[in-house]
Amino acid sequence: MRLPALLAGLLGLTLAACASQPAPEPEPVRPEWRLAIHGGAGVITPENMSAEGEAAYREALQRALGAGAEVLRRGGSAVDAVQASVVVMEDDPLFNAGKGAVMTAARRHELDASIMSGARRNAGAVAGVTSVRNPISAARVVMDESEHVMFSGRGADEFARTHGVATVANSYFTTQRRREALERVLRERTRDDADRHGTVGAVALDRNGHLAAATSTGGMTAKAAGRIGDSPLIGAATYAEDDVCAVSATGHGEYFIRVGVAKTICERVKHLGEGIEAASAAALDEVAALGGDGGVVVMDGYGRVGFVFNSSGMYRGEIDASGARTAIFGKPPAAGPNSE
Ligand code: ASP
């Protein structure tokens, strides 16, 4: 074969090979900032919620989204944003965190919270606090102002107080609704699903590309004094690593601890290259196989959000520069601003 013919043949082969290769996926476009929250997962169906109840939850979710978005819009950090959103939900008696938290069998409140910054994987957590008005703020001072990651009980309350976190009497957290739920559980000796949902959490991406996650809870109605759930455990309910993912989980804590849900999701994303929804579904399948249920809000390094749960509903919402969306029942809303 003459040289020009040979070259033409080779060129043809190369072009044919290129044509049969799938075009590389375009890089996802990262939003300037984005924040997503949950207010607990469980048996939450249109049949067991009034129209007024639904409206109240949606409004509460909007307020929490607004507080975090305000931080991100101004160029604040993801970690400040998740804290701001969680503080709003802790202050709202609708949720099982801060004011309105569920009660222990000893008729008190013991609260758990954790926060993690994806930038350097700094983290802070408190378990079993009884007098910190906003447990997420206590977790934050543990992260920022101690060389440790986690404090528990009296030491945690004391550390938070001496670092300027507001304190309250334990009775501040009590509401009539939680008192009645406790009496019912103690009387009937069974805890239904509604006796724990309401845990709150948030994940965010800021303008500098940093991720963060936060989770806060009162735990489970009539829990034994001293019981600690997954919410304050880094790797179980909370995890964040820049360019990988940020997770906040809610559900039956014992199972989430045993599976290490938040870290499992991020490891699958990082090492198996799975998308956040597939990774979350795989982790929740492990929870379900052990007998547990619940859900997660998860965000990847491009700011894409997943709400994945194996319960009938999860209070949830997300916000970015294009607007806010909230949902409660069934499957997550279709993408798009104000789609619900
Ligand atoms: N995970 C929380 C706990 O086990 C409760 C919940 O999220 O519903 O303490």
mmCIF file of N, CA and C in Angstrom, residues 194-254:
data_model
loop_
_atom_site.group_PDB
_atom_site.id
_atom_site.type_symbol
_atom_site.label_atom_id
_atom_site.label_comp_id
_atom_site.label_asym_id
_atom_site.label_seq_id
_atom_site.Cartn_x
_atom_site.Cartn_y
_atom_site.Cartn_z
ATOM 1 N N ALA A 194 -44.010 8.177 65.092
ATOM 2 C CA ALA A 194 -44.177 9.623 65.281
ATOM 3 C C ALA A 194 -43.495 10.100 66.557
ATOM 4 N N ASP A 195 -43.114 9.162 67.423
ATOM 5 C CA ASP A 195 -42.493 9.558 68.680
ATOM 6 C C ASP A 195 -41.019 9.899 68.542
ATOM 7 N N ARG A 196 -40.493 9.843 67.360
ATOM 8 C CA ARG A 196 -39.109 10.272 67.216
ATOM 9 C C ARG A 196 -38.885 11.225 66.052
ATOM 10 N N HIS A 197 -39.794 11.220 65.024
ATOM 11 C CA HIS A 197 -39.388 12.061 63.897
ATOM 12 C C HIS A 197 -39.437 13.543 64.266
ATOM 13 N N GLY A 198 -38.667 14.326 63.550
ATOM 14 C CA GLY A 198 -38.551 15.742 63.884
ATOM 15 C C GLY A 198 -37.104 16.165 64.108
ATOM 16 N N THR A 199 -36.206 15.182 64.125
ATOM 17 C CA THR A 199 -34.764 15.507 64.123
ATOM 18 C C THR A 199 -34.502 16.466 62.962
ATOM 19 N N VAL A 200 -33.585 17.397 63.142
ATOM 20 C CA VAL A 200 -33.348 18.362 62.070
ATOM 21 C C VAL A 200 -31.911 18.281 61.562
ATOM 22 N N GLY A 201 -31.719 18.729 60.326
ATOM 23 C CA GLY A 201 -30.365 18.714 59.780
ATOM 24 C C GLY A 201 -30.264 19.570 58.532
ATOM 25 N N ALA A 202 -29.032 19.891 58.162
ATOM 26 C CA ALA A 202 -28.804 20.727 56.984
ATOM 27 C C ALA A 202 -27.464 20.384 56.340
ATOM 28 N N VAL A 203 -27.406 20.586 55.039
ATOM 29 C CA VAL A 203 -26.140 20.490 54.297
ATOM 30 C C VAL A 203 -26.052 21.724 53.405
ATOM 31 N N ALA A 204 -24.837 22.179 53.116
ATOM 32 C CA ALA A 204 -24.717 23.390 52.289
ATOM 33 C C ALA A 204 -23.410 23.419 51.523
ATOM 34 N N LEU A 205 -23.469 24.165 50.421
ATOM 35 C CA LEU A 205 -22.285 24.475 49.607
ATOM 36 C C LEU A 205 -22.186 25.996 49.564
ATOM 37 N N ASP A 206 -20.999 26.532 49.862
ATOM 38 C CA ASP A 206 -20.888 27.998 49.852
ATOM 39 C C ASP A 206 -20.173 28.498 48.597
ATOM 40 N N ARG A 207 -20.050 29.797 48.501
ATOM 41 C CA ARG A 207 -19.471 30.418 47.297
ATOM 42 C C ARG A 207 -18.020 30.030 47.069
ATOM 43 N N ASN A 208 -17.344 29.569 48.125
ATOM 44 C CA ASN A 208 -15.954 29.129 47.973
ATOM 45 C C ASN A 208 -15.851 27.637 47.669
ATOM 46 N N GLY A 209 -16.993 26.995 47.468
ATOM 47 C CA GLY A 209 -16.977 25.570 47.119
ATOM 48 C C GLY A 209 -16.856 24.639 48.310
ATOM 49 N N HIS A 210 -16.991 25.180 49.530
ATOM 50 C CA HIS A 210 -16.894 24.335 50.718
ATOM 51 C C HIS A 210 -18.250 23.738 51.079
ATOM 52 N N LEU A 211 -18.203 22.507 51.579
ATOM 53 C CA LEU A 211 -19.406 21.814 52.040
ATOM 54 C C LEU A 211 -19.440 21.796 53.563
ATOM 55 N N ALA A 212 -20.640 21.649 54.131
ATOM 56 C CA ALA A 212 -20.777 21.457 55.581
ATOM 57 C C ALA A 212 -22.072 20.702 55.846
ATOM 58 N N ALA A 213 -22.136 20.096 57.032
ATOM 59 C CA ALA A 213 -23.346 19.350 57.426
ATOM 60 C C ALA A 213 -23.577 19.538 58.929
ATOM 61 N N ALA A 214 -24.848 19.477 59.340
ATOM 62 C CA ALA A 214 -25.189 19.605 60.762
ATOM 63 C C ALA A 214 -26.459 18.820 61.062
ATOM 64 N N THR A 215 -26.551 18.285 62.281
ATOM 65 C CA THR A 215 -27.717 17.502 62.704
ATOM 66 C C THR A 215 -27.991 17.788 64.179
ATOM 67 N N SER A 216 -29.279 17.860 64.559
ATOM 68 C CA SER A 216 -29.613 18.110 65.969
ATOM 69 C C SER A 216 -30.911 17.391 66.322
ATOM 70 N N THR A 217 -30.981 16.842 67.539
ATOM 71 C CA THR A 217 -32.165 16.053 67.904
ATOM 72 C C THR A 217 -32.390 15.991 69.412
ATOM 73 N N GLY A 218 -33.629 15.637 69.769
ATOM 74 C CA GLY A 218 -33.930 15.268 71.154
ATOM 75 C C GLY A 218 -33.878 13.759 71.320
ATOM 76 N N GLY A 219 -33.705 13.029 70.224
ATOM 77 C CA GLY A 219 -33.623 11.563 70.279
ATOM 78 C C GLY A 219 -34.994 10.924 70.131
ATOM 79 N N MET A 220 -35.259 9.938 70.953
ATOM 80 C CA MET A 220 -36.527 9.198 70.859
ATOM 81 C C MET A 220 -37.343 9.379 72.131
ATOM 82 N N THR A 221 -38.647 9.504 71.976
ATOM 83 C CA THR A 221 -39.528 9.633 73.139
ATOM 84 C C THR A 221 -39.289 8.465 74.097
ATOM 85 N N ALA A 222 -39.198 8.779 75.390
ATOM 86 C CA ALA A 222 -39.047 7.771 76.446
ATOM 87 C C ALA A 222 -37.736 6.992 76.344
ATOM 88 N N LYS A 223 -36.735 7.602 75.699
ATOM 89 C CA LYS A 223 -35.421 6.933 75.670
ATOM 90 C C LYS A 223 -34.893 6.856 77.104
ATOM 91 N N ALA A 224 -34.098 5.851 77.347
ATOM 92 C CA ALA A 224 -33.502 5.709 78.684
ATOM 93 C C ALA A 224 -32.519 6.848 78.911
ATOM 94 N N ALA A 225 -32.438 7.317 80.149
ATOM 95 C CA ALA A 225 -31.468 8.366 80.467
ATOM 96 C C ALA A 225 -30.085 7.893 80.040
ATOM 97 N N GLY A 226 -29.362 8.765 79.363
ATOM 98 C CA GLY A 226 -28.002 8.409 78.943
ATOM 99 C C GLY A 226 -27.904 7.804 77.564
ATOM 100 N N ARG A 227 -29.058 7.448 76.974
ATOM 101 C CA ARG A 227 -28.999 6.865 75.616
ATOM 102 C C ARG A 227 -28.535 7.934 74.610
ATOM 103 N N ILE A 228 -27.588 7.573 73.793
ATOM 104 C CA ILE A 228 -27.100 8.483 72.754
ATOM 105 C C ILE A 228 -27.432 7.863 71.399
ATOM 106 N N GLY A 229 -28.010 8.659 70.512
ATOM 107 C CA GLY A 229 -28.336 8.154 69.173
ATOM 108 C C GLY A 229 -27.234 8.451 68.176
ATOM 109 N N ASP A 230 -27.618 8.439 66.912
ATOM 110 C CA ASP A 230 -26.643 8.665 65.833
ATOM 111 C C ASP A 230 -26.354 10.148 65.596
ATOM 112 N N SER A 231 -27.299 11.005 65.996
ATOM 113 C CA SER A 231 -27.214 12.422 65.587
ATOM 114 C C SER A 231 -25.916 13.123 65.977
ATOM 115 N N PRO A 232 -25.318 12.847 67.138
ATOM 116 C CA PRO A 232 -24.075 13.543 67.453
ATOM 117 C C PRO A 232 -22.834 12.814 66.928
ATOM 118 N N LEU A 233 -23.031 11.715 66.238
ATOM 119 C CA LEU A 233 -21.867 10.913 65.828
ATOM 120 C C LEU A 233 -21.428 11.241 64.408
ATOM 121 N N ILE A 234 -20.211 11.763 64.309
ATOM 122 C CA ILE A 234 -19.627 12.041 62.999
ATOM 123 C C ILE A 234 -19.439 10.700 62.286
ATOM 124 N N GLY A 235 -19.973 10.630 61.077
ATOM 125 C CA GLY A 235 -19.883 9.377 60.315
ATOM 126 C C GLY A 235 -21.163 8.575 60.374
ATOM 127 N N ALA A 236 -21.974 8.785 61.416
ATOM 128 C CA ALA A 236 -23.269 8.090 61.486
ATOM 129 C C ALA A 236 -24.350 8.994 60.898
ATOM 130 N N ALA A 237 -24.638 10.134 61.579
ATOM 131 C CA ALA A 237 -25.680 11.037 61.062
ATOM 132 C C ALA A 237 -25.106 12.225 60.303
ATOM 133 N N THR A 238 -23.861 12.562 60.576
ATOM 134 C CA THR A 238 -23.297 13.796 60.000
ATOM 135 C C THR A 238 -21.932 13.509 59.382
ATOM 136 N N TYR A 239 -21.724 14.050 58.190
ATOM 137 C CA TYR A 239 -20.394 13.945 57.583
ATOM 138 C C TYR A 239 -20.273 14.979 56.475
ATOM 139 N N ALA A 240 -19.068 15.530 56.299
ATOM 140 C CA ALA A 240 -18.831 16.464 55.189
ATOM 141 C C ALA A 240 -17.376 16.409 54.774
ATOM 142 N N GLU A 241 -17.174 16.321 53.481
ATOM 143 C CA GLU A 241 -15.815 16.356 52.931
ATOM 144 C C GLU A 241 -15.889 17.105 51.605
ATOM 145 N N ASP A 242 -15.135 18.176 51.488
ATOM 146 C CA ASP A 242 -15.189 18.986 50.265
ATOM 147 C C ASP A 242 -14.964 18.129 49.024
ATOM 148 N N ASP A 243 -15.678 18.468 47.968
ATOM 149 C CA ASP A 243 -15.575 17.804 46.662
ATOM 150 C C ASP A 243 -16.066 16.361 46.688
ATOM 151 N N VAL A 244 -16.577 15.899 47.811
ATOM 152 C CA VAL A 244 -17.112 14.531 47.878
ATOM 153 C C VAL A 244 -18.594 14.607 48.215
ATOM 154 N N CYS A 245 -18.910 14.778 49.479
ATOM 155 C CA CYS A 245 -20.319 14.960 49.827
ATOM 156 C C CYS A 245 -20.502 15.425 51.255
ATOM 157 N N ALA A 246 -21.719 15.902 51.516
ATOM 158 C CA ALA A 246 -22.131 16.295 52.869
ATOM 159 C C ALA A 246 -23.454 15.596 53.142
ATOM 160 N N VAL A 247 -23.599 15.062 54.364
ATOM 161 C CA VAL A 247 -24.791 14.273 54.700
ATOM 162 C C VAL A 247 -25.315 14.675 56.071
ATOM 163 N N SER A 248 -26.644 14.748 56.198
ATOM 164 C CA SER A 248 -27.281 14.765 57.517
ATOM 165 C C SER A 248 -28.398 13.729 57.481
ATOM 166 N N ALA A 249 -28.415 12.876 58.506
ATOM 167 C CA ALA A 249 -29.369 11.754 58.509
ATOM 168 C C ALA A 249 -30.372 11.874 59.641
ATOM 169 N N THR A 250 -31.505 11.203 59.452
ATOM 170 C CA THR A 250 -32.515 11.088 60.501
ATOM 171 C C THR A 250 -33.145 9.707 60.405
ATOM 172 N N GLY A 251 -33.454 9.138 61.549
ATOM 173 C CA GLY A 251 -34.063 7.808 61.527
ATOM 174 C C GLY A 251 -33.768 7.079 62.818
ATOM 175 N N HIS A 252 -33.974 5.783 62.797
ATOM 176 C CA HIS A 252 -33.778 4.974 63.998
ATOM 177 C C HIS A 252 -32.272 4.885 64.271
ATOM 178 N N GLY A 253 -31.820 5.677 65.239
ATOM 179 C CA GLY A 253 -30.400 5.931 65.417
ATOM 180 C C GLY A 253 -29.522 4.708 65.591
ATOM 181 N N GLU A 254 -30.015 3.720 66.306
ATOM 182 C CA GLU A 254 -29.181 2.543 66.577
ATOM 183 C C GLU A 254 -28.724 1.902 65.262
#
